[in-house]
mmCIF file of C-alpha atoms in Angstrom:
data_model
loop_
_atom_site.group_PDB
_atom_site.id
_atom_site.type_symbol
_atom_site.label_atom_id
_atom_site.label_comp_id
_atom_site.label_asym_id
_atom_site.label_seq_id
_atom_site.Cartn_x
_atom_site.Cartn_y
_atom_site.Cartn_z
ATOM 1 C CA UNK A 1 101.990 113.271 134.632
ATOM 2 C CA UNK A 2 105.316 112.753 132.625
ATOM 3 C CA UNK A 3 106.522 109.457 132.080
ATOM 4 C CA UNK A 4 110.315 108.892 132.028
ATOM 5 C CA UNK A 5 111.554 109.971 128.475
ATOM 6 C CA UNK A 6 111.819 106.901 125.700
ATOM 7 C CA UNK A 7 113.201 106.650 122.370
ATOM 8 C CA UNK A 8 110.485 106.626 119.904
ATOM 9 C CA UNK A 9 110.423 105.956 116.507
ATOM 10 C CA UNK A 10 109.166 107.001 113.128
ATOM 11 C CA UNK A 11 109.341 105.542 109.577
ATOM 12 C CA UNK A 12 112.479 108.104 109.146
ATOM 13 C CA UNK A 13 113.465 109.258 112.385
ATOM 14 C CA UNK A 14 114.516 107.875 115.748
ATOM 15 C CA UNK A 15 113.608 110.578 118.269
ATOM 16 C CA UNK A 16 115.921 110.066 121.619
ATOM 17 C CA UNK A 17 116.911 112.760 124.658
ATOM 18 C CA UNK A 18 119.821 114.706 123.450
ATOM 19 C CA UNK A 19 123.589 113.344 124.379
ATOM 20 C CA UNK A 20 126.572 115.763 124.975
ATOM 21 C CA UNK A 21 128.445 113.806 122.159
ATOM 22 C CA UNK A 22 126.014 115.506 120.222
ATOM 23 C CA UNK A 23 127.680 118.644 120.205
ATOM 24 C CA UNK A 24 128.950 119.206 116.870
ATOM 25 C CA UNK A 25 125.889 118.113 115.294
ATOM 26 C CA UNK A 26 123.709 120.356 116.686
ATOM 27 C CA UNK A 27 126.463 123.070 116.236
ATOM 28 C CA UNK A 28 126.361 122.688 112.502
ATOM 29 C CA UNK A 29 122.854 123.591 111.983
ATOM 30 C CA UNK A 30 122.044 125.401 115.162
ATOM 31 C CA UNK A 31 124.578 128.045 114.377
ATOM 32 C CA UNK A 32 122.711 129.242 111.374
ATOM 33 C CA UNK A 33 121.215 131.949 111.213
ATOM 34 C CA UNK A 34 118.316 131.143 109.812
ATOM 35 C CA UNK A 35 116.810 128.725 112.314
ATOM 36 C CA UNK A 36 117.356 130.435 115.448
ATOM 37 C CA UNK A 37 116.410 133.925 115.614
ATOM 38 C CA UNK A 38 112.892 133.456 113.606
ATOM 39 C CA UNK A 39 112.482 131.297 116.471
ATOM 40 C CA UNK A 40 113.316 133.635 119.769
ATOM 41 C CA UNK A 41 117.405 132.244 120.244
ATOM 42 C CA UNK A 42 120.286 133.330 119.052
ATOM 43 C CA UNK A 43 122.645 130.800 116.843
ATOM 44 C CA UNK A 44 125.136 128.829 118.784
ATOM 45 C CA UNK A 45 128.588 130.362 118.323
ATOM 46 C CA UNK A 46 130.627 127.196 119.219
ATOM 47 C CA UNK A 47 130.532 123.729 119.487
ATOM 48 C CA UNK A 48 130.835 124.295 123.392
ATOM 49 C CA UNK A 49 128.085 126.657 123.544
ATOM 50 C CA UNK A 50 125.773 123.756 121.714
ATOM 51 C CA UNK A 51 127.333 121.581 124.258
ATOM 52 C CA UNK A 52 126.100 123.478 127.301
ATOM 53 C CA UNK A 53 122.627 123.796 125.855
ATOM 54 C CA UNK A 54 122.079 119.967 125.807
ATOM 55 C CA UNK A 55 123.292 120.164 129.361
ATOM 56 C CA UNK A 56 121.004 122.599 130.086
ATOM 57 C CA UNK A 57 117.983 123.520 127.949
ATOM 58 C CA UNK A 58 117.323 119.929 126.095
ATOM 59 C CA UNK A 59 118.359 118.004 129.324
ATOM 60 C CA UNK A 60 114.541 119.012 130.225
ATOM 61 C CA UNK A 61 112.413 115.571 130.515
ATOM 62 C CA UNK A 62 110.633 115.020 126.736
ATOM 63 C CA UNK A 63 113.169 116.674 124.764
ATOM 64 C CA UNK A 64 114.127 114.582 121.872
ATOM 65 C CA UNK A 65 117.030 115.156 119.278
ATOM 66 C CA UNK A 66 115.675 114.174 115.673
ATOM 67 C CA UNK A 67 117.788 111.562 114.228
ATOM 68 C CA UNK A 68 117.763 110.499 110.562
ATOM 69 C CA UNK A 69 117.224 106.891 110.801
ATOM 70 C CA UNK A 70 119.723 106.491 108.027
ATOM 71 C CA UNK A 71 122.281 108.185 108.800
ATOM 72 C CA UNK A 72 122.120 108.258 112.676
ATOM 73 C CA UNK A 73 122.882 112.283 112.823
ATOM 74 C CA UNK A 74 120.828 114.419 114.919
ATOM 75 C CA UNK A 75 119.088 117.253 112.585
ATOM 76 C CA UNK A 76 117.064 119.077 114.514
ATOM 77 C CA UNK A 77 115.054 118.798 117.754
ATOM 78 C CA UNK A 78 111.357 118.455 118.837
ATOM 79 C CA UNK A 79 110.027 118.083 122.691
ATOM 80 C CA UNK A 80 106.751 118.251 124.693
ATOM 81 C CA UNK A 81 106.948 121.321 127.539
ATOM 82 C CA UNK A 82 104.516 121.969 130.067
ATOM 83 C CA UNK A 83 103.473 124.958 132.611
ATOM 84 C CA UNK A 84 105.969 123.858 135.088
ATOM 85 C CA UNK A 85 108.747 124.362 132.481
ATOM 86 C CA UNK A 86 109.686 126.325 129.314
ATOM 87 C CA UNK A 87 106.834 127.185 127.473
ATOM 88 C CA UNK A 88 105.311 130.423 125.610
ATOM 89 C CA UNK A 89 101.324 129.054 126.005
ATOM 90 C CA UNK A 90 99.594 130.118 128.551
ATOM 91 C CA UNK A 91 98.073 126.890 129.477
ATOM 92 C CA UNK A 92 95.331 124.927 131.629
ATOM 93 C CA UNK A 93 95.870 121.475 133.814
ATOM 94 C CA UNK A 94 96.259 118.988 131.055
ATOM 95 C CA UNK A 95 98.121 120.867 128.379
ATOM 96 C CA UNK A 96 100.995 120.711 126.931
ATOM 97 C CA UNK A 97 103.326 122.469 124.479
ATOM 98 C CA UNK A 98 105.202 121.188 121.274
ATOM 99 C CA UNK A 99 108.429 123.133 120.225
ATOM 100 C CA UNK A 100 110.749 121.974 117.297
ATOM 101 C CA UNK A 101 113.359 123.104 114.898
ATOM 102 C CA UNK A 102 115.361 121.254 112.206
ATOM 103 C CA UNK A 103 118.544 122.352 110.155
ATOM 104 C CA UNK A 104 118.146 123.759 106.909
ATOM 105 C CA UNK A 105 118.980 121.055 104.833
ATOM 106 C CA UNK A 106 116.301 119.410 105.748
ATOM 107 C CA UNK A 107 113.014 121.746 104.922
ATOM 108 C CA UNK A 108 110.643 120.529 103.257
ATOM 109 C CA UNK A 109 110.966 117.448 103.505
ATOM 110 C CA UNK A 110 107.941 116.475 105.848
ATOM 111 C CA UNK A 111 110.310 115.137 108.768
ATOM 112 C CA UNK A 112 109.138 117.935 111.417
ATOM 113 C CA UNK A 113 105.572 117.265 111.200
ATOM 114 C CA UNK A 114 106.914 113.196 111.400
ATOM 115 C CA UNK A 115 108.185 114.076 114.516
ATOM 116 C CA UNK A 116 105.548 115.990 115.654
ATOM 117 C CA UNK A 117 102.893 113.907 114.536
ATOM 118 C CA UNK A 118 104.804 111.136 116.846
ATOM 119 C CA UNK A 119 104.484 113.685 119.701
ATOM 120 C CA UNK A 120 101.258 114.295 119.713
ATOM 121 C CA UNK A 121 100.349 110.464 119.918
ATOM 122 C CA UNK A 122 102.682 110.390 122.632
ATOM 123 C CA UNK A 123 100.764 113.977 124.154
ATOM 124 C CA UNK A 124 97.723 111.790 124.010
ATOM 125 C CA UNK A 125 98.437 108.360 124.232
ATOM 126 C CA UNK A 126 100.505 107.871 126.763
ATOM 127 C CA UNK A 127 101.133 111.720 128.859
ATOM 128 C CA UNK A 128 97.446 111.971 129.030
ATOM 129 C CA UNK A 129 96.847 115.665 127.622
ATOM 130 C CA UNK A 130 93.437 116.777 126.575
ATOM 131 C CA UNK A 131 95.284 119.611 124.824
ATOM 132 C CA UNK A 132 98.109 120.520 122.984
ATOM 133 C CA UNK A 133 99.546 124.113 122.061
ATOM 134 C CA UNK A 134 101.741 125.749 119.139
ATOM 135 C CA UNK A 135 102.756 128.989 118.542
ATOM 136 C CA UNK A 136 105.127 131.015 116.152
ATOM 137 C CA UNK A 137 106.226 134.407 115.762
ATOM 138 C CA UNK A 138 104.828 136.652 112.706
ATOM 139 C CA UNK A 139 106.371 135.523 109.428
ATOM 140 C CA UNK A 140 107.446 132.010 110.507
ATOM 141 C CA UNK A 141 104.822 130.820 107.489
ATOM 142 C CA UNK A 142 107.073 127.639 107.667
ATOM 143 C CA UNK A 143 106.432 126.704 110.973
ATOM 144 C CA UNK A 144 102.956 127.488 110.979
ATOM 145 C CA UNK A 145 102.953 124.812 107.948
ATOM 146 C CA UNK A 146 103.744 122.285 110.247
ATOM 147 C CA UNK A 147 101.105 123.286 112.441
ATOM 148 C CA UNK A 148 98.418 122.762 109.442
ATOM 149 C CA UNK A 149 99.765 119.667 108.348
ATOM 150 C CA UNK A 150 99.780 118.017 111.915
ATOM 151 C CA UNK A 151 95.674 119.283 112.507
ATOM 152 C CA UNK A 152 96.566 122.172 114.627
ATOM 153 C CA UNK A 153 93.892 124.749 114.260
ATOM 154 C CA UNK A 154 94.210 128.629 115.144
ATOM 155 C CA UNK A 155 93.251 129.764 118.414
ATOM 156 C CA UNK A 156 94.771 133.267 118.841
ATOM 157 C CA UNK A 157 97.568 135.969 118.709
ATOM 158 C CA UNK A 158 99.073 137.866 121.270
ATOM 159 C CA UNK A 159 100.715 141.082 120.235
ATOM 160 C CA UNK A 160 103.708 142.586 121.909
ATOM 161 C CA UNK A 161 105.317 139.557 123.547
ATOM 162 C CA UNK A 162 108.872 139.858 125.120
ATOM 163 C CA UNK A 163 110.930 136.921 123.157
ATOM 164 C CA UNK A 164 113.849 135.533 124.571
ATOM 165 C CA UNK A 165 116.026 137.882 122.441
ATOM 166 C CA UNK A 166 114.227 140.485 124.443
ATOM 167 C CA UNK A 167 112.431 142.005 121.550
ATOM 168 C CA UNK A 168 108.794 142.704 121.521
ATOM 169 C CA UNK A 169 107.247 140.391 118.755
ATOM 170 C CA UNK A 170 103.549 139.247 117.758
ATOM 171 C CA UNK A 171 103.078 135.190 118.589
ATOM 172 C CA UNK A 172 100.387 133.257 116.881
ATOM 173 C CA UNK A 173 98.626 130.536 118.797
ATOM 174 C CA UNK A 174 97.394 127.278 117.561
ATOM 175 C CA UNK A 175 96.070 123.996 119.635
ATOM 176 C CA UNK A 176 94.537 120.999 119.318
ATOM 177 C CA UNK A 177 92.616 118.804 121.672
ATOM 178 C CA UNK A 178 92.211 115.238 121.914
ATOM 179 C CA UNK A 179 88.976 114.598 120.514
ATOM 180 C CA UNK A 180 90.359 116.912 117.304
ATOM 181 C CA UNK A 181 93.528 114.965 116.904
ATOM 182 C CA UNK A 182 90.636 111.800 116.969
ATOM 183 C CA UNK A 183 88.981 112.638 114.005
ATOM 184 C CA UNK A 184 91.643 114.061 111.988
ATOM 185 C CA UNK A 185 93.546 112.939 108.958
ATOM 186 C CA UNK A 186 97.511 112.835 108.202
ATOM 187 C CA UNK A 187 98.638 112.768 105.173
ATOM 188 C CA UNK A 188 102.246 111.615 104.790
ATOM 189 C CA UNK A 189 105.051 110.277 102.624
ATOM 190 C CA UNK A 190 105.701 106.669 102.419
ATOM 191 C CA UNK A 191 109.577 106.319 101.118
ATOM 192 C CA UNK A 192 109.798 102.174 102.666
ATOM 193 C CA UNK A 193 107.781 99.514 101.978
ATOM 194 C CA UNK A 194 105.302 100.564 99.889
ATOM 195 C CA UNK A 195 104.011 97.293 99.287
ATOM 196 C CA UNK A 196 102.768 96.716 102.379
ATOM 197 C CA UNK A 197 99.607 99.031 101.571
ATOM 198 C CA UNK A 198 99.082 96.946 98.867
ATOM 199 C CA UNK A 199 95.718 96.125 99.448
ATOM 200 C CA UNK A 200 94.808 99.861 99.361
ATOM 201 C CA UNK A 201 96.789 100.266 95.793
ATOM 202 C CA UNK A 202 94.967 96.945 94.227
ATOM 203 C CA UNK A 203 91.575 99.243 94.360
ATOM 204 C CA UNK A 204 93.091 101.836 92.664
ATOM 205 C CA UNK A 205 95.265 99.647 90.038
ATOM 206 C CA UNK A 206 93.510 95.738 90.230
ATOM 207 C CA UNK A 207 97.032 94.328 88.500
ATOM 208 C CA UNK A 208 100.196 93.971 90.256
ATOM 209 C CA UNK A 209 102.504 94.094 87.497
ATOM 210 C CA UNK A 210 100.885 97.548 86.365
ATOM 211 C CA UNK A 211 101.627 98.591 90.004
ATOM 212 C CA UNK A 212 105.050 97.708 89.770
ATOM 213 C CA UNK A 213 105.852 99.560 86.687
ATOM 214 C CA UNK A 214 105.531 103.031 89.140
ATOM 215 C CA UNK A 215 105.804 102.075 92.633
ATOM 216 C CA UNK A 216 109.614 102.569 93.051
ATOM 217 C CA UNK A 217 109.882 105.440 90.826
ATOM 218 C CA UNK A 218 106.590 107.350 92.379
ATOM 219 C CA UNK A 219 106.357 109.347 95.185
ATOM 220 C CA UNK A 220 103.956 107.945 97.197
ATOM 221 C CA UNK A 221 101.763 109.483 99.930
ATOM 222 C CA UNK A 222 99.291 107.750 102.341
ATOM 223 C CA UNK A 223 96.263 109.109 104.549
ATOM 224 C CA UNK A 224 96.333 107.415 108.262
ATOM 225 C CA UNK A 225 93.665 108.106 110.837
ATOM 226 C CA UNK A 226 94.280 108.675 114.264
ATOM 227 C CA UNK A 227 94.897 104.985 114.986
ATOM 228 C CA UNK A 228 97.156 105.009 111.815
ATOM 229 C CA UNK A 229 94.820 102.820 110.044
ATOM 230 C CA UNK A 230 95.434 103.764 106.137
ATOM 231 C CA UNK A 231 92.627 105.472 104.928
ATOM 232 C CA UNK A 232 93.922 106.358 101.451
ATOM 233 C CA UNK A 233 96.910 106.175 99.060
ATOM 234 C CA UNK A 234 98.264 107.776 95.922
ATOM 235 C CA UNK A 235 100.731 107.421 93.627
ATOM 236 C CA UNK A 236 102.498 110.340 91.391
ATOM 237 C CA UNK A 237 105.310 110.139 88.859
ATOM 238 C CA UNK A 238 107.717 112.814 87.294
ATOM 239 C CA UNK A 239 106.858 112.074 83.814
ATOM 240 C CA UNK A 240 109.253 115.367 82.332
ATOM 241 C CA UNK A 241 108.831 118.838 81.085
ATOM 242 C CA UNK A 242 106.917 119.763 84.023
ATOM 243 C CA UNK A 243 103.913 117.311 83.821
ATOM 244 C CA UNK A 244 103.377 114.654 87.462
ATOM 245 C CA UNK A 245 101.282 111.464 86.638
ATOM 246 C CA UNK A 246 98.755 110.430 89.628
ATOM 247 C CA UNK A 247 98.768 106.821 88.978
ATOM 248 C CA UNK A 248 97.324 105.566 91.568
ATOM 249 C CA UNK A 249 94.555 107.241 93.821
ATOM 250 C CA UNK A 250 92.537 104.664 96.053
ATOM 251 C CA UNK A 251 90.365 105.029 99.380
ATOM 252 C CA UNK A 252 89.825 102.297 101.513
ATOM 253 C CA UNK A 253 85.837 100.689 100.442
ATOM 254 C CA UNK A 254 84.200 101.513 103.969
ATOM 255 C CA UNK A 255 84.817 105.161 103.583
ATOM 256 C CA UNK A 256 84.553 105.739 99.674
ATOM 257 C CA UNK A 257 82.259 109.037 99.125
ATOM 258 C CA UNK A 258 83.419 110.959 102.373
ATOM 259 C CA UNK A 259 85.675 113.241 100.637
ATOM 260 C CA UNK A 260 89.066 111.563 101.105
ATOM 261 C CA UNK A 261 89.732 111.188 97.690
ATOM 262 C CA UNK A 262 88.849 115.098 97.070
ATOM 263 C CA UNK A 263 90.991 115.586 99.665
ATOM 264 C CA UNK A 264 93.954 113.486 98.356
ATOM 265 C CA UNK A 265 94.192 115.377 95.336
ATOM 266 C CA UNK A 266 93.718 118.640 96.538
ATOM 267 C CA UNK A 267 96.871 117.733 98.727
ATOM 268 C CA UNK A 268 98.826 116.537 96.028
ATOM 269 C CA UNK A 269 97.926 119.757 93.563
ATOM 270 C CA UNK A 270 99.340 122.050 96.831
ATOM 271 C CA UNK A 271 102.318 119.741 96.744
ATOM 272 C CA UNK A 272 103.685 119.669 93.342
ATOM 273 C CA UNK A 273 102.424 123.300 92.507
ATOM 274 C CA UNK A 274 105.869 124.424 93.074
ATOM 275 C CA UNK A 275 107.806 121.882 91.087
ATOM 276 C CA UNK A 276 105.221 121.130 87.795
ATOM 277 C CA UNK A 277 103.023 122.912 85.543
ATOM 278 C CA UNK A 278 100.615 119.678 84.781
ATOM 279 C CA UNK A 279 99.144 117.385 86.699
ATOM 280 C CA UNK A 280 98.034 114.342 84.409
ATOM 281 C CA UNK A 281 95.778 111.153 85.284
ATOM 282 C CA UNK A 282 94.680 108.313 83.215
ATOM 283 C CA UNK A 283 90.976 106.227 83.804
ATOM 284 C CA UNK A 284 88.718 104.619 82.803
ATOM 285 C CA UNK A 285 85.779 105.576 80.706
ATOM 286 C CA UNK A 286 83.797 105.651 83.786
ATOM 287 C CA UNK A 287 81.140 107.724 84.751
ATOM 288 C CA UNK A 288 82.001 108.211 88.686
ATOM 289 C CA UNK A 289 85.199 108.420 87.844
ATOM 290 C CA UNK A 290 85.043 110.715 84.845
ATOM 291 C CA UNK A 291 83.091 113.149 87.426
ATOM 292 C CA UNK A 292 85.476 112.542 90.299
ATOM 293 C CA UNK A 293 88.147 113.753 88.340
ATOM 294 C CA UNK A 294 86.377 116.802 86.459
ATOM 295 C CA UNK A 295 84.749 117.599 90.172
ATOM 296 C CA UNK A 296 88.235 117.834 91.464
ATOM 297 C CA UNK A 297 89.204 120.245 88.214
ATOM 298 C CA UNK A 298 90.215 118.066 85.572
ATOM 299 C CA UNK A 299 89.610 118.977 82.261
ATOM 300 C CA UNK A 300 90.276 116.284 79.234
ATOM 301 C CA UNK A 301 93.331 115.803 77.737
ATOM 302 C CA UNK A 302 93.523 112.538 75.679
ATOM 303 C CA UNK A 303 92.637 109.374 74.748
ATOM 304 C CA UNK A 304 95.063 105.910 75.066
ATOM 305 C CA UNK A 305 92.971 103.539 72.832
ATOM 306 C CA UNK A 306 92.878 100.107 73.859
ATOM 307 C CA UNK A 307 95.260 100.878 76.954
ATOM 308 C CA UNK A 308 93.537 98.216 79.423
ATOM 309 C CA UNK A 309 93.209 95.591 76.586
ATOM 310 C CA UNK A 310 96.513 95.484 75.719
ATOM 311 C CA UNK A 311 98.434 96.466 79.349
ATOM 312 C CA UNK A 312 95.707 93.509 81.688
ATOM 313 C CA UNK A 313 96.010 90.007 81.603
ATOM 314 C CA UNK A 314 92.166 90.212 82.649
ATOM 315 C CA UNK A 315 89.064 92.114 81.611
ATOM 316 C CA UNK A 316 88.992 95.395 83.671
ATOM 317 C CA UNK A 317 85.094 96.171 84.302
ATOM 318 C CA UNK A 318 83.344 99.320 85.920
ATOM 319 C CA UNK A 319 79.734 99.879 85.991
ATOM 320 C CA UNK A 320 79.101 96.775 84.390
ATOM 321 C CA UNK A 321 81.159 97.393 81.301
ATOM 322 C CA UNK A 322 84.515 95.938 80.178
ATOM 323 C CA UNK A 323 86.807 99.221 79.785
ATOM 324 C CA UNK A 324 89.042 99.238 76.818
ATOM 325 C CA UNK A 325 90.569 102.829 75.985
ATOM 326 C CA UNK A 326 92.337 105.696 78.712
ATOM 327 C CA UNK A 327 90.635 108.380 78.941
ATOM 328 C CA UNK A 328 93.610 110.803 80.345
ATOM 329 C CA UNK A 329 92.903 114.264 82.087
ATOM 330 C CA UNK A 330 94.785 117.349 82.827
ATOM 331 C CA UNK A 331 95.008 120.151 85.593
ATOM 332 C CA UNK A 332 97.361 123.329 85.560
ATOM 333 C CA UNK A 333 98.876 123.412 88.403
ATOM 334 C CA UNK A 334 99.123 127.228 88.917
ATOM 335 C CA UNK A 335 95.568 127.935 89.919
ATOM 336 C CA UNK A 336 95.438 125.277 92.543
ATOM 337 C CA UNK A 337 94.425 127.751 95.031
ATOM 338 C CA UNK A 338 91.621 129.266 93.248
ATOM 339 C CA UNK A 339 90.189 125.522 92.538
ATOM 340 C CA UNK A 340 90.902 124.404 95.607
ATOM 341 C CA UNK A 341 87.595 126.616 97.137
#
């Protein structure tokens, strides 16, 4: 079933099988402690000993070394293992397994689930799986993350599993078929250019030049189906002592009132609840919009008077009216996951 191994790339990475001149890269964050062992293997105590794995271990077919795109150093590694090869899921004719670790540096930073999002369309796409498996050990919460964030769902545990540091540890199981990975929704980061979901932003923001005013300051985030057609986009802004600005929040017209925007948001206030107290967003004095908002747990704030008369070079109308004034709303951040039931 496996095809020779390609390069493949994302919008940051360029995954690619593993070289020996790679050594010293994967020395300098595989030798950590804190990647390894949470994982079943022990840091690499020399360059050599990094150097033998690639000969060995990541020489398997489908292991790629995660390479910044920028940069062009390997940080980390992802692959695609199946039963006739390493693998910790006990699995059927047409699964597979997805494995992947990156150096500390960069956590949290939404490459892993890049790569393994690019994995699984490869899992799919191009291997043929109808299934594909996870698992971590017990308080890997980070790993798991990447799990939920690529549309893996839990399947089971198994207790009392011999890792390959020959302790006994407790592994937790996720998968996710083909028809799941179908009908699910990634969100991701969009750091390149953004203008090219334009489109998508001109429903959420009708004026270019308003656009512009945020776009290369904001973090922006977009929601891609399974065919990585854009489904949504959003906008935010560090606007200081604590407070984000959503400035943009838009969902494609044929899919408005499924929940995407709900689900934007509610993504977003997980994201930032770490790094901001106050999650602001200006609109219009709209009705759907005013109930969007307060539905998603939004509370007033303030009022901009005259902000669309004086900021548009064209009347801005919803529901039949010409809006004039901002209304702008608030959430606190540190009961997202109360509001988010």
């Amino acid at each position: 079933m496996n095809l020779p191994t390609s390069q493949l790339l994302t919008e940051r990475l360029l995954l690619r099988p593993w070289r020996e001149s790679d050594a010293e890269a994967m020395y300098k964050y595989a030798s950590d402690p804190a990647i390894g062992p949470i994982a079943g293997w022990e840091p690499h105590t020399s360059v050599e000993h990094s150097r033998e794995i690639i000969r060995t271990v990541f020489a398997a077919p489908e292991t790629y070394a995660m390479v910044l795109r920028e940069t062009g150093e390997p940080v980390g590694s992802a692959g695609i293992m199946t039963a006739d090869g390493l693998h910790s899921a006990q699995m059927a004719a047409g699964d597979a397994e997805i494995g992947y670790w990156i150096g500390r540096p960069y956590w949290g930073r939404g490459l892993t689930p890049e790569a393994v999002a690019c994995l699984l369309r490869r899992c799919f796409e191009v291997l043929g799986y109808r299934r594909v498996w996870c698992g971590h050990y017990d308080g890997n919460a980070q790993s798991r993350r990447v799990m939920e964030k690529c549309g893996f769902r839990f399947h089971h545990t198994e207790t009392g599993k011999p890792s390959p540091l020959g302790d006994l540890r407790t592994e937790h199981f996720m998968s996710l078929t083909k028809e799941e990975w179908k009908a699910w929704l990634q969100i991701r980061r969009v750091t390149t250019d953004k203008k090219r979901y334009l489109p998508l932003l001109l429903i959420g923001d009708e004026q270019e030049s308003m656009i512009d005013r945020y776009l290369d300051r904001g973090e922006m985030f977009v929601m891609v189906d399974s065919e990585e057609a854009a489904v949504a986009v959003a906008v935010a802004t560090d606007e200081g002592d604590g407070v984000v600005e959503l400035k943009n929040l838009a969902v494609a017209p044929s899919l408005q009132r499924k929940g995407h925007g709900r689900s934007m948001v509610r993504f977003l206030c997980n994201h930032y609840k770490n790094r901001y107290r106050i999650m602001l967003v200006g609109t219009g004095d709209s009705r759907a919009t005013v109930s969007f908002y307060e539905n998603c747990g939004f509370g007033y704030s303030h009022t901009i008077k005259d902000f669309f008369l004086k900021n548009y070079d064209h009347p801005i109308i919803e529901e039949g009216k010409i809006l004039k004034d901002m209304i702008c709303f608030k959430r606190e951040l540190g009961d997202v996951e109360a509001k988010a039931q």
